[in-house]
Short mmCIF file of C-alpha atoms in Angstrom, two decimals:
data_model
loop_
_atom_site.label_atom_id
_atom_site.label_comp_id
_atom_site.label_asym_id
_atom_site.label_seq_id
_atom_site.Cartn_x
_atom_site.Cartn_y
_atom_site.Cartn_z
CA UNK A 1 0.00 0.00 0.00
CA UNK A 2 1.25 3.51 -0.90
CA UNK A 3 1.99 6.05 1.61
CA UNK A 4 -0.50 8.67 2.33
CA UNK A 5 -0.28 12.06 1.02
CA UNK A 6 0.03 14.87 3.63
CA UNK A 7 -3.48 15.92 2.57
CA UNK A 8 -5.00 13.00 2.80
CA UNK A 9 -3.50 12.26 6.78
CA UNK A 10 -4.65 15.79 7.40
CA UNK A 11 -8.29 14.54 6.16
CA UNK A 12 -7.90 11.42 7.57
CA UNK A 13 -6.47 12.11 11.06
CA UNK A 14 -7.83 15.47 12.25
CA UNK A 15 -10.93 15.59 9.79
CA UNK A 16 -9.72 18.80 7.64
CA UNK A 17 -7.34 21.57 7.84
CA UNK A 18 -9.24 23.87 9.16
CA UNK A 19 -10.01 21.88 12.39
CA UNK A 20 -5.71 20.78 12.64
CA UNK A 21 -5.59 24.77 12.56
CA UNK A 22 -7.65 25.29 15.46
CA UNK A 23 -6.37 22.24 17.43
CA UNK A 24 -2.59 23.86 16.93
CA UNK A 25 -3.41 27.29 17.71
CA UNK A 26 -4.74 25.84 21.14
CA UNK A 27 -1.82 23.77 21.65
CA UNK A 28 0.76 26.12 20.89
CA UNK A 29 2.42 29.81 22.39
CA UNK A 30 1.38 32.31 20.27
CA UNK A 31 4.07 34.78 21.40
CA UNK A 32 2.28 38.19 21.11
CA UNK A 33 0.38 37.02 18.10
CA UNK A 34 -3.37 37.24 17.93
CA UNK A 35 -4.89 33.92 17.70
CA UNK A 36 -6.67 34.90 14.05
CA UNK A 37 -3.62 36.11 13.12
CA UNK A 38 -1.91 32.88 13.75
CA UNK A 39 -4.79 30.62 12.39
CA UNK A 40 -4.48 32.87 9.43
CA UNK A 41 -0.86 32.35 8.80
CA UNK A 42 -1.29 28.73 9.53
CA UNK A 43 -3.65 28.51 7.26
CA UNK A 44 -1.38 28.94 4.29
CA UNK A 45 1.46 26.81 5.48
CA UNK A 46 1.66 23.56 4.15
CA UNK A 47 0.01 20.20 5.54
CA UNK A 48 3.52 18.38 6.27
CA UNK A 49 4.59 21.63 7.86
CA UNK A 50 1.47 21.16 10.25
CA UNK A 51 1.55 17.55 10.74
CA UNK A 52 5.09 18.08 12.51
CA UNK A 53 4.16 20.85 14.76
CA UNK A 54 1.11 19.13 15.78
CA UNK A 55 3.51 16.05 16.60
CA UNK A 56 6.08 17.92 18.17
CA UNK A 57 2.84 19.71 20.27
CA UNK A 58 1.93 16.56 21.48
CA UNK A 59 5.08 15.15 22.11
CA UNK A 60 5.59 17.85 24.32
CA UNK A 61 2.14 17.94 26.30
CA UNK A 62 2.36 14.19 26.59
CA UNK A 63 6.19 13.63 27.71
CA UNK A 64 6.32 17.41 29.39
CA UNK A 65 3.31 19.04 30.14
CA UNK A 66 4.95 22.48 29.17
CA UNK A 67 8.06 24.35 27.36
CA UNK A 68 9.25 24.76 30.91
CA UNK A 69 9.28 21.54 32.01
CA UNK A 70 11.37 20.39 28.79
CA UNK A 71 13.81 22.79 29.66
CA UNK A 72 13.86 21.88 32.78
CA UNK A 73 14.34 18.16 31.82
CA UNK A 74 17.01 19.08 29.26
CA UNK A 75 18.42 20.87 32.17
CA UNK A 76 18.55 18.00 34.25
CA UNK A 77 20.11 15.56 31.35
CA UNK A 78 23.02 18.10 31.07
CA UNK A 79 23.60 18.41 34.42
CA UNK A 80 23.17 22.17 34.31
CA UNK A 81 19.93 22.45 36.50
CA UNK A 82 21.22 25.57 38.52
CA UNK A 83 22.65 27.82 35.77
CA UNK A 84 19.90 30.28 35.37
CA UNK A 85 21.02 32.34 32.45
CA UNK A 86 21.54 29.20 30.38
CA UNK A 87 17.58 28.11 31.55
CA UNK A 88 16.48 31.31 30.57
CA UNK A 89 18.16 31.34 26.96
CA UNK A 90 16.73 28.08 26.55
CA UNK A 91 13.42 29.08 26.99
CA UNK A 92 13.77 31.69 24.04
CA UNK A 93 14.41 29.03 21.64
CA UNK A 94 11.37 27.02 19.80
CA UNK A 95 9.68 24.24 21.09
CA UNK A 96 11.24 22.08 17.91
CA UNK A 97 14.91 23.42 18.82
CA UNK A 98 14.18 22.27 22.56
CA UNK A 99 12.92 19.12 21.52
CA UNK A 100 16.00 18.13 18.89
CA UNK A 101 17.87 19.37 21.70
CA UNK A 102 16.36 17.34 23.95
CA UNK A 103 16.64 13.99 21.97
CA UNK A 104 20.29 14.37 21.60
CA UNK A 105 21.08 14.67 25.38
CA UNK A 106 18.59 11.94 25.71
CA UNK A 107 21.35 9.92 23.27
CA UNK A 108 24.14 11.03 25.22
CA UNK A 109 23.07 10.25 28.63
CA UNK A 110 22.48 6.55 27.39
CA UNK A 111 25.89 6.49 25.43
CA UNK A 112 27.75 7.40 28.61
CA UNK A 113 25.41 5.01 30.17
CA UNK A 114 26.82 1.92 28.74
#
């Protein structure tokens, strides 16, 4: 069987674009943006483009609760949990960058594991 198109998980998995839009813009920081302003702009972007931020949104509510708590996680995985200026540039960086970042301490801790 051949892989689904973007379009067609869109329609399959979240019933339209227009509904993914309003589950992301409820799952996501806006970041001083209006919320029609943000459905708006996520309204042009492409379906793949929305597929990973809704995964990466979920990822992060499921595993985290909260961009704070994956900070504070990533933190705690570089052994860094009491620098505060480092916590605090962390938390200016996207929820994707955090995440990648995330997964690659993640790696290292169970490298130096073994």
């Amino acid at each position: 069987m051949a892989k689904k198109t973007p379009l067609q998980q869109v329609k399959d998995l979240h019933g339209g674009k227009e509904k993914l839009v309003d589950k992301l813009a409820g799952m996501v920081e806006l970041d001083g943006e209006s919320k029609d302003d943000f459905k708006e702009r996520l309204l042009a972007a492409p379906n793949s483009k929305l597929l990973r931020l809704h995964s990466i949104a979920t990822e992060i509510r499921e595993r985290f609760g909260d961009k704070a708590k994956l900070v504070d996680s990533l933190l705690g995985l570089q052994n860094k949990s009491k620098d505060v200026d480092y916590r605090d540039k962390l938390l200016t960086l996207s929820p994707t960058q955090l995440l990648s970042e995330h997964h690659a301490a993640e790696r290292r801790a169970a490298k130096a594991a073994r």
